[in-house]
Structures are given as C-alpha cells and as structure tokens.
C-alpha cells in the first residue's frame, strides 16, 4: 500500500534548485535583483544549523565582533563567537525594548577594529523587533559584516537583506511562513563568501560547512546534490512558499501586524494587571506578542489555566529567566487570525479572573474581546 509521506520519488537536483530560486525571490535576492550577487544555501537542519555555520564560517582568533543582545539568541551567538576565539563586545539592551542604530553607531565608534556584527531581527522569545535598515547602514559605513537572524521576522514583516546591507541572512520557515522547521537558509553576500573563503578556521568537510555546499553544489552548477536532501521538509518548504505567494506577501504581513496590534489592544482593555511586555508598540514584533503578568501571578500557572479550556491556543510561558513573569502569544503563520487572538486574550482574562489578578483591578473579558475586534478592523 503506498503512503503519501513515505513512497515519494527521489527529489531531483532540478527540483531542489527550483525551491532555492523561490527562497531567493522571497528575500529579493533573485538573479535579476540589482547590487552584489548573493548565493544562498538551504541547509538540511533547523535554523540553529545555518546560524552556527555562519558564525563558525566567519569567526576566528582575528575576529573582532559586536554581538547585539536583545533576547536569548544573541546570547547564544556570543557563546559561539567566543568559542571560535573571537574578541567579542556585547551590546545588550533590556529585552522589553529594541536596540537603536545610535547605540550601534556608538559601540562601533568605540571599537574601530570591529569587523563582524551579529543581530537578531525579531525575537519571538521576547517579542521585540530591531530597526535593521538603520543598523545595516551604520555597519556598512563602518566596514564590518552584518549577520542577521531573521527566522522570526521573515514573512511577518519586511525583510530586505540586500537593500539593508545584511551580509549573512538566516531564515527558517517555521514561524510566520507556517512551514517546516527541519530545513533553513543562509543567504550570503559576495563579501561574506569572500570572508569565509579566507578564514582558515571556517568548517570544511563538516555538516556546518557553508563552503562545502558552495563548492559541491553552487560552484559545481547545481547538477548533483552533495547528499540525500531532507525530502519531506523540502517539499513542505516549497508548499509554504507557494501558499505565501498565493495569499500575497503584503496580506500575510498585514495579518501579522494586525494580530500584534489587536493583542496589545485586547490586553490593554482586559485589565487585571497584565500588560504588553515590550513597552513601545513600534518595538513590538509582528510575529508574537509577549505579556508581563501582574505581581504575584506565575506566568506558567496562568498559561496552564488558560490552556485547560482550549489546549490548541498558541500560548506559552516565557523561557529561562522569564518563565514566571512572561506569557507569549505566538500569533504566527495561520494563527495570525482575529479569532485566535480573541480566544487567547479571553482565555488569559478568564484565567486571570480565577487567579485574582492584581489587587483592585477588575478583569473585563467582553471589553477585551471588543477591543480585539475593533483593533483588527481599524488596522485593516
Ligand atoms: C524561533 C527562532 C529561531 C529558531 O529556533 P527554534 O528554537 O527552533 O524555535 C531562531 N532565531 C529566532 C530569533 C527565533 O525566534
């Protein structure tokens, strides 16, 4: 008996290259795009694979890096950079804000030797998003390479690596694109490939090696795949890119922006002492909205109560040090929808009312639901 997930014809090099072209178009990096050519690699693993591959590819004992920390991923990048022997300057900002281009400019001016900058675009884990265009201009002026983790921003908000001067751009499909988590992409500018090429520490003959893929796949004319691809994941990536184009990038991004605005509006109308974690709306990521629970309420317990009524809601407590104080509403992909946001806010409100919330502040679920609908309509 044939099985639709199991009995597939092998993926050809042509089909694989076709998916690559769709990813390039998604990022505005098609062959026809103006400016320096970029070459991208679809790595056969979750997004941490290309992120680590990029950092180990560029970094060595001679590297001087500015590592911008606006959430947990920035911390990971700093660890890898130090492990490679790089000199690392951390620029950390509170997780309830975004970093500014002025802060980056000042950090670069202080350390003229900096030749590599790592940055996360949107942080699903902390709910903030950073002004990459302005930061990219500052980094280009300084002459350093810019690496961007755009896993949580791609599909949810504009992402233009070539225009913004991003030299190493990493994306995955598992957030706003509603796609698979098992394959992911690193798109590198000519400057970035050149840096990898002259880094004696860049991985070779390794699963982390971008240079291996360049040599064996790109430079060899994309005729034979270096090894069997993650076929199901590649098919799913192709499908989610098709779905994204069919709905239309502008509409998908508008849906995410609306979900973030409606979540903030709903929570503000809810009362009970729960508030947006990211203070300024302009710093809030469209991909997910983080919330701060009132004093005396445990975020994990609140989420468990909210999920008891409907376990399918995209609610989670914060990770690590934020586990007790933060709730995440993961309104991405198909979940960037009015009914999902309304149900999340209502479920949190009912759970808060059960818990008591902040003293003296009532919980008004109908008002919150009305605010979600009003915000959804207003930003249409
Ligand atoms: C989600 C995400 C990733 C991928 O990590 P997962 O643990 O697989 O979800 C990488 N970077 C950022 C900024 C993300 O939000």
Short mmCIF file of C-alpha atoms and ligand atoms in Angstrom, two decimals:
data_model
loop_
_atom_site.label_atom_id
_atom_site.label_comp_id
_atom_site.label_asym_id
_atom_site.label_seq_id
_atom_site.Cartn_x
_atom_site.Cartn_y
_atom_site.Cartn_z
CA UNK A 1 0.00 0.00 0.00
CA UNK A 2 1.54 3.31 -0.99
CA UNK A 3 1.76 6.02 1.62
CA UNK A 4 1.69 9.74 0.70
CA UNK A 5 4.51 10.66 3.11
CA UNK A 6 6.68 7.63 2.53
CA UNK A 7 6.52 6.50 -1.06
CA UNK A 8 7.94 9.56 -2.79
CA UNK A 9 10.05 9.71 -5.88
CA UNK A 10 13.53 10.99 -5.02
CA UNK A 11 14.00 14.78 -5.11
CA UNK A 12 15.99 15.80 -8.15
CA UNK A 13 18.69 18.46 -8.25
CA UNK A 14 16.40 20.46 -10.51
CA UNK A 15 13.54 20.41 -8.04
CA UNK A 16 15.89 21.37 -5.21
CA UNK A 17 17.30 24.28 -7.24
CA UNK A 18 13.74 25.37 -8.00
CA UNK A 19 12.98 25.68 -4.28
CA UNK A 20 16.21 27.68 -3.89
CA UNK A 21 15.03 30.12 -6.55
CA UNK A 22 11.74 30.63 -4.71
CA UNK A 23 13.61 31.37 -1.47
CA UNK A 24 15.84 33.86 -3.31
CA UNK A 25 12.74 35.59 -4.67
CA UNK A 26 11.21 35.69 -1.19
CA UNK A 27 14.29 37.56 0.05
CA UNK A 28 14.52 39.84 -3.00
CA UNK A 29 17.78 38.12 -3.96
CA UNK A 30 16.84 36.75 -7.38
CA UNK A 31 19.48 36.71 -10.05
CA UNK A 32 17.76 39.75 -11.59
CA UNK A 33 17.98 41.82 -8.39
CA UNK A 34 20.34 44.80 -8.54
CA UNK A 35 23.54 45.01 -6.49
CA UNK A 36 26.08 42.40 -5.42
CA UNK A 37 25.05 38.84 -6.07
CA UNK A 38 24.07 36.73 -3.07
CA UNK A 39 24.30 32.95 -3.02
CA UNK A 40 22.12 31.01 -0.65
CA UNK A 41 22.32 27.55 0.84
CA UNK A 42 19.30 25.61 2.05
CA UNK A 43 20.83 23.76 4.97
CA UNK A 44 19.34 20.43 5.92
CA UNK A 45 18.54 21.14 9.54
CA UNK A 46 16.80 23.54 11.89
CA UNK A 47 17.80 27.24 11.82
CA UNK A 48 20.45 26.88 14.50
CA UNK A 49 22.48 24.94 11.91
CA UNK A 50 22.97 27.86 9.46
CA UNK A 51 23.30 30.31 12.36
CA UNK A 52 26.17 28.30 13.80
CA UNK A 53 27.54 27.62 10.30
CA UNK A 54 27.65 31.36 9.58
CA UNK A 55 29.38 32.27 12.83
CA UNK A 56 31.94 29.46 12.67
CA UNK A 57 32.43 30.30 8.99
CA UNK A 58 33.46 33.92 9.56
CA UNK A 59 34.94 33.90 13.05
CA UNK A 60 38.41 33.09 14.29
CA UNK A 61 41.01 34.45 16.71
CA UNK A 62 41.46 37.54 14.50
CA UNK A 63 37.77 38.43 14.53
CA UNK A 64 36.53 41.43 16.49
CA UNK A 65 32.77 41.10 16.90
CA UNK A 66 29.99 43.31 18.12
CA UNK A 67 27.27 40.99 19.38
CA UNK A 68 23.95 42.73 19.87
CA UNK A 69 21.82 41.07 22.53
CA UNK A 70 18.08 41.79 22.50
CA UNK A 71 16.94 38.32 23.57
CA UNK A 72 18.15 34.77 24.14
CA UNK A 73 19.54 34.10 20.64
CA UNK A 74 22.05 36.95 20.92
CA UNK A 75 23.45 35.25 23.99
CA UNK A 76 23.94 32.03 22.03
CA UNK A 77 25.75 33.87 19.22
CA UNK A 78 28.16 35.40 21.75
CA UNK A 79 28.96 31.93 23.09
CA UNK A 80 29.78 30.62 19.60
CA UNK A 81 31.89 33.67 18.75
CA UNK A 82 33.95 33.30 21.93
CA UNK A 83 34.30 29.58 21.27
CA UNK A 84 35.84 30.48 17.88
CA UNK A 85 38.43 32.64 19.63
CA UNK A 86 36.91 35.97 18.54
CA UNK A 87 37.16 39.11 20.65
CA UNK A 88 33.53 39.88 21.47
CA UNK A 89 31.95 43.14 22.58
CA UNK A 90 28.38 42.60 23.75
CA UNK A 91 25.83 45.35 23.28
CA UNK A 92 22.91 44.26 25.44
CA UNK A 93 19.67 46.20 25.76
CA UNK A 94 16.72 45.40 28.03
CA UNK A 95 14.52 42.76 26.42
CA UNK A 96 11.43 44.99 26.61
CA UNK A 97 12.89 47.44 24.06
CA UNK A 98 14.74 47.38 20.73
CA UNK A 99 18.34 48.38 20.09
CA UNK A 100 18.74 51.68 18.22
CA UNK A 101 21.06 52.50 15.32
CA UNK A 102 22.56 55.24 17.50
CA UNK A 103 23.55 52.68 20.14
CA UNK A 104 25.14 50.52 17.43
CA UNK A 105 26.96 53.50 15.92
CA UNK A 106 28.35 54.45 19.34
CA UNK A 107 29.53 50.90 20.00
CA UNK A 108 31.27 50.75 16.61
CA UNK A 109 32.92 54.13 17.16
CA UNK A 110 34.28 52.91 20.48
CA UNK A 111 35.93 49.83 18.92
CA UNK A 112 37.16 50.68 15.41
CA UNK A 113 38.53 47.12 14.93
CA UNK A 114 35.06 45.56 14.88
CA UNK A 115 34.72 43.58 11.64
CA UNK A 116 31.62 41.49 12.34
CA UNK A 117 28.23 42.36 13.84
CA UNK A 118 25.58 39.83 14.85
CA UNK A 119 21.96 40.88 15.27
CA UNK A 120 18.53 39.27 15.64
CA UNK A 121 15.77 40.95 13.61
CA UNK A 122 12.63 39.91 15.50
CA UNK A 123 12.82 37.92 18.72
CA UNK A 124 9.86 35.58 19.09
CA UNK A 125 11.08 34.74 22.59
CA UNK A 126 10.98 38.31 23.88
CA UNK A 127 8.58 39.90 21.37
CA UNK A 128 10.73 42.79 20.18
CA UNK A 129 11.96 43.74 16.70
CA UNK A 130 15.02 45.77 15.75
CA UNK A 131 15.45 48.53 13.10
CA UNK A 132 17.69 46.57 10.73
CA UNK A 133 17.73 49.10 7.86
CA UNK A 134 19.25 51.85 10.02
CA UNK A 135 21.60 49.44 11.80
CA UNK A 136 22.71 47.97 8.47
CA UNK A 137 23.65 51.43 7.19
CA UNK A 138 25.79 52.05 10.28
CA UNK A 139 27.53 48.68 9.96
CA UNK A 140 28.24 49.16 6.22
CA UNK A 141 29.70 52.61 6.93
CA UNK A 142 31.98 51.04 9.50
CA UNK A 143 33.02 48.35 7.01
CA UNK A 144 32.01 45.32 9.08
CA UNK A 145 29.98 42.30 8.01
CA UNK A 146 26.41 42.08 9.36
CA UNK A 147 24.81 38.75 10.23
CA UNK A 148 21.04 38.77 10.79
CA UNK A 149 18.86 36.10 12.38
CA UNK A 150 15.61 36.71 10.52
CA UNK A 151 13.92 33.43 11.47
CA UNK A 152 11.12 35.15 13.37
CA UNK A 153 10.72 38.12 11.03
CA UNK A 154 10.61 36.52 7.58
CA UNK A 155 7.04 36.61 6.31
CA UNK A 156 5.80 38.63 9.30
CA UNK A 157 7.43 41.95 8.41
CA UNK A 158 9.53 43.39 5.56
CA UNK A 159 12.96 41.81 5.17
CA UNK A 160 15.31 43.21 2.50
CA UNK A 161 18.83 41.91 3.14
CA UNK A 162 20.46 43.36 0.02
CA UNK A 163 18.92 46.80 0.45
CA UNK A 164 19.78 46.88 4.17
CA UNK A 165 23.38 45.69 3.82
CA UNK A 166 22.89 42.34 5.53
CA UNK A 167 25.80 40.06 4.57
CA UNK A 168 24.65 36.83 6.20
CA UNK A 169 20.89 36.40 6.47
CA UNK A 170 19.43 33.31 8.14
CA UNK A 171 15.78 32.33 7.86
CA UNK A 172 13.59 29.38 8.75
CA UNK A 173 10.04 28.63 7.66
CA UNK A 174 8.59 27.55 11.00
CA UNK A 175 7.27 30.89 12.20
CA UNK A 176 5.35 33.35 10.00
CA UNK A 177 5.61 31.20 6.88
CA UNK A 178 3.84 28.36 8.66
CA UNK A 179 6.31 25.91 7.17
CA UNK A 180 8.69 23.17 8.29
CA UNK A 181 11.36 23.58 10.98
CA UNK A 182 13.73 20.99 9.56
CA UNK A 183 15.38 22.91 6.71
CA UNK A 184 16.60 26.51 6.83
CA UNK A 185 18.50 29.02 4.78
CA UNK A 186 21.66 31.11 4.90
CA UNK A 187 21.95 33.80 2.20
CA UNK A 188 25.44 35.28 1.92
CA UNK A 189 26.69 38.37 0.08
CA UNK A 190 29.83 38.17 -2.06
CA UNK A 191 31.69 39.96 0.78
CA UNK A 192 30.61 37.28 3.23
CA UNK A 193 31.64 34.40 0.95
CA UNK A 194 35.00 36.11 0.49
CA UNK A 195 35.47 36.32 4.28
CA UNK A 196 34.61 32.63 4.70
CA UNK A 197 37.00 31.74 1.90
CA UNK A 198 39.97 33.32 3.63
CA UNK A 199 39.12 32.12 7.16
CA UNK A 200 41.39 29.12 7.86
CA UNK A 201 39.04 28.17 10.73
CA UNK A 202 35.89 28.03 8.55
CA UNK A 203 34.46 24.49 8.79
CA UNK A 204 35.30 22.20 5.86
CA UNK A 205 34.23 18.59 5.37
CA UNK A 206 31.63 19.24 8.05
CA UNK A 207 27.85 19.41 8.39
CA UNK A 208 28.35 23.04 9.50
CA UNK A 209 30.25 23.95 6.34
CA UNK A 210 28.72 26.52 4.02
CA UNK A 211 31.88 26.36 1.90
CA UNK A 212 31.34 22.63 1.25
CA UNK A 213 27.88 23.41 -0.16
CA UNK A 214 29.23 26.26 -2.23
CA UNK A 215 31.94 24.11 -3.73
CA UNK A 216 29.96 20.90 -4.21
CA UNK A 217 26.60 22.35 -5.20
CA UNK A 218 26.70 26.02 -6.26
CA UNK A 219 30.10 26.17 -7.98
CA UNK A 220 29.52 22.72 -9.49
CA UNK A 221 26.50 24.09 -11.37
CA UNK A 222 23.75 22.68 -9.11
CA UNK A 223 23.72 19.41 -11.02
CA UNK A 224 24.23 16.87 -8.23
CA UNK A 225 23.17 17.16 -4.60
CA UNK A 226 26.01 16.56 -2.12
CA UNK A 227 23.84 14.12 -0.16
CA UNK A 228 20.23 13.00 0.04
CA UNK A 229 18.11 16.02 0.93
CA UNK A 230 15.54 16.13 3.74
CA UNK A 231 12.90 15.46 1.16
CA UNK A 232 9.70 15.90 3.18
CA UNK A 233 10.99 19.15 4.63
CA UNK A 234 11.99 20.44 1.20
CA UNK A 235 8.51 19.62 -0.15
CA UNK A 236 6.95 21.38 2.82
CA UNK A 237 9.21 24.41 2.30
CA UNK A 238 8.14 24.54 -1.33
CA UNK A 239 4.48 24.27 -0.31
CA UNK A 240 4.66 27.04 2.27
CA UNK A 241 6.40 29.36 -0.20
CA UNK A 242 3.64 28.65 -2.72
CA UNK A 243 0.98 29.36 -0.10
CA UNK A 244 2.75 32.58 0.93
CA UNK A 245 2.82 33.81 -2.68
CA UNK A 246 -0.77 32.78 -3.27
CA UNK A 247 -2.05 34.76 -0.27
CA UNK A 248 0.31 37.62 -1.10
CA UNK A 249 3.26 38.83 1.00
CA UNK A 250 1.59 42.18 1.80
CA UNK A 251 -1.54 40.46 3.08
CA UNK A 252 0.39 37.96 5.19
CA UNK A 253 2.47 40.73 6.76
CA UNK A 254 -0.62 42.87 7.36
CA UNK A 255 -2.26 39.89 9.07
CA UNK A 256 0.72 39.58 11.44
CA UNK A 257 0.83 43.32 12.17
CA UNK A 258 -2.89 43.24 12.89
CA UNK A 259 -2.51 40.25 15.22
CA UNK A 260 0.15 42.10 17.24
CA UNK A 261 -1.86 45.35 17.39
CA UNK A 262 -5.06 43.51 18.32
CA UNK A 263 -3.32 41.50 21.06
CA UNK A 264 -1.91 44.69 22.60
CA UNK A 265 -5.28 46.44 22.34
CA UNK A 266 -7.13 43.47 23.81
CA UNK A 267 -4.78 43.13 26.74
CA UNK A 268 -4.91 46.86 27.46
CA UNK A 269 -8.71 46.69 27.63
CA UNK A 270 -8.64 43.50 29.71
CA UNK A 271 -7.35 44.99 32.94
CA UNK A 272 -6.25 42.66 35.69
CA UNK A 273 -2.71 43.99 35.70
CA UNK A 274 -1.44 42.10 32.63
CA UNK A 275 0.41 44.41 30.22
CA UNK A 276 2.43 44.25 26.98
CA UNK A 277 6.00 43.20 27.85
CA UNK A 278 7.55 45.33 25.07
CA UNK A 279 6.77 48.84 26.21
CA UNK A 280 6.60 50.74 22.90
CA UNK A 281 4.37 49.37 20.14
CA UNK A 282 6.97 50.31 17.49
CA UNK A 283 9.47 47.93 19.14
CA UNK A 284 6.95 45.06 19.23
CA UNK A 285 7.43 42.22 16.75
CA UNK A 286 4.52 41.29 14.47
CA UNK A 287 5.34 37.59 14.88
CA UNK A 288 4.43 37.18 18.57
CA UNK A 289 3.27 39.34 21.46
CA UNK A 290 4.81 38.96 24.89
CA UNK A 291 2.95 39.99 28.03
CA UNK A 292 4.01 40.76 31.58
CA UNK A 293 1.85 39.12 34.23
CA UNK A 294 0.91 41.05 37.36
CA UNK A 295 2.97 40.78 40.53
CA UNK A 296 2.07 37.65 42.49
CA UNK A 297 0.84 35.73 39.41
CA UNK A 298 3.00 32.93 37.99
CA UNK A 299 3.06 33.00 34.16
CA UNK A 300 3.38 29.22 33.87
CA UNK A 301 0.36 28.64 36.09
CA UNK A 302 -1.65 31.31 34.27
CA UNK A 303 -0.90 29.70 30.89
CA UNK A 304 -1.77 26.25 32.23
CA UNK A 305 -5.15 27.57 33.41
CA UNK A 306 -5.77 29.33 30.10
CA UNK A 307 -4.93 26.16 28.15
CA UNK A 308 -7.14 23.97 30.34
CA UNK A 309 -10.17 25.26 28.42
CA UNK A 310 -8.58 25.01 24.96
CA UNK A 311 -5.21 23.34 24.65
CA UNK A 312 -4.82 24.39 20.99
CA UNK A 313 -4.33 28.10 21.77
CA UNK A 314 -0.81 29.35 20.89
CA UNK A 315 0.06 30.43 24.43
CA UNK A 316 3.31 29.70 26.25
CA UNK A 317 5.15 30.94 29.28
CA UNK A 318 8.45 32.74 28.68
CA UNK A 319 11.67 30.76 28.53
CA UNK A 320 14.51 30.67 31.04
CA UNK A 321 14.63 33.61 33.42
CA UNK A 322 11.34 34.95 32.04
CA UNK A 323 9.35 31.77 32.81
CA UNK A 324 7.49 33.22 35.79
CA UNK A 325 6.83 36.75 34.53
CA UNK A 326 6.17 36.43 30.78
CA UNK A 327 3.40 34.99 28.61
CA UNK A 328 3.88 34.60 24.86
CA UNK A 329 1.02 34.77 22.36
CA UNK A 330 2.52 33.07 19.30
CA UNK A 331 0.23 34.52 16.65
CA UNK A 332 2.24 33.45 13.62
CA UNK A 333 1.55 31.67 10.37
CA UNK A 334 -2.11 30.63 10.10
CA UNK A 335 -2.52 31.63 13.77
CA UNK A 336 -2.24 35.32 12.88
CA UNK A 337 -6.04 35.43 12.82
CA UNK A 338 -8.67 37.51 14.60
CA UNK A 339 -10.46 34.57 16.24
CA UNK A 340 -7.18 33.13 17.53
CA UNK A 341 -6.12 36.44 19.09
CA UNK A 342 -9.58 36.99 20.59
CA UNK A 343 -9.63 33.49 22.08
CA UNK A 344 -6.12 33.92 23.52
CA UNK A 345 -6.94 37.23 25.19
CA UNK A 346 -10.26 35.88 26.52
CA UNK A 347 -8.65 32.70 27.86
CA UNK A 348 -5.94 34.71 29.61
CA UNK A 349 -8.62 37.01 31.04
CA UNK A 350 -10.66 34.12 32.40
CA UNK A 351 -7.55 32.55 33.89
CA UNK A 352 -6.57 35.87 35.45
CA UNK A 353 -10.03 36.36 36.93
CA UNK A 354 -9.71 32.89 38.52
CA UNK A 355 -6.29 33.78 39.89
CA UNK A 356 -7.44 37.14 41.21
CA UNK A 357 -5.13 39.29 39.07
CA UNK A 358 -3.64 42.45 40.53
CA UNK A 359 -5.44 43.75 43.60
CA UNK A 360 -8.16 46.28 42.84
CA UNK A 361 -8.10 45.83 39.06
CA UNK A 362 -11.07 44.03 37.60
CA UNK A 363 -10.86 41.76 34.57
CA UNK A 364 -13.22 42.68 31.73
CA UNK A 365 -13.23 39.91 29.14
CA UNK A 366 -16.07 41.30 26.95
CA UNK A 367 -14.29 44.68 26.76
CA UNK A 368 -11.06 42.92 25.76
CA UNK A 369 -12.84 40.92 23.04
CA UNK A 370 -14.45 44.08 21.69
CA UNK A 371 -11.06 45.82 21.68
CA UNK A 372 -9.51 42.94 19.70
CA UNK A 373 -12.25 43.15 17.07
CA UNK A 374 -12.06 46.95 16.90
CA UNK A 375 -8.26 46.91 16.51
CA UNK A 376 -8.47 44.16 13.89
CA UNK A 377 -10.97 46.21 11.88
CA UNK A 378 -9.17 49.52 12.38
CA UNK A 379 -5.85 48.30 11.02
CA UNK A 380 -7.41 46.54 8.04
C1 LIG B 1 12.33 30.71 16.53
C2 LIG B 1 13.63 31.33 16.34
C3 LIG B 1 14.72 30.59 15.93
C4 LIG B 1 14.64 29.11 15.71
O1 LIG B 1 14.65 28.46 16.94
P1 LIG B 1 13.65 27.36 17.46
O2 LIG B 1 14.17 27.07 18.82
O3 LIG B 1 13.74 26.23 16.54
O4 LIG B 1 12.25 27.90 17.50
C5 LIG B 1 15.91 31.26 15.75
N1 LIG B 1 16.03 32.57 15.96
C6 LIG B 1 14.99 33.32 16.37
C7 LIG B 1 15.17 34.78 16.58
C8 LIG B 1 13.76 32.72 16.58
O5 LIG B 1 12.73 33.46 17.02
#
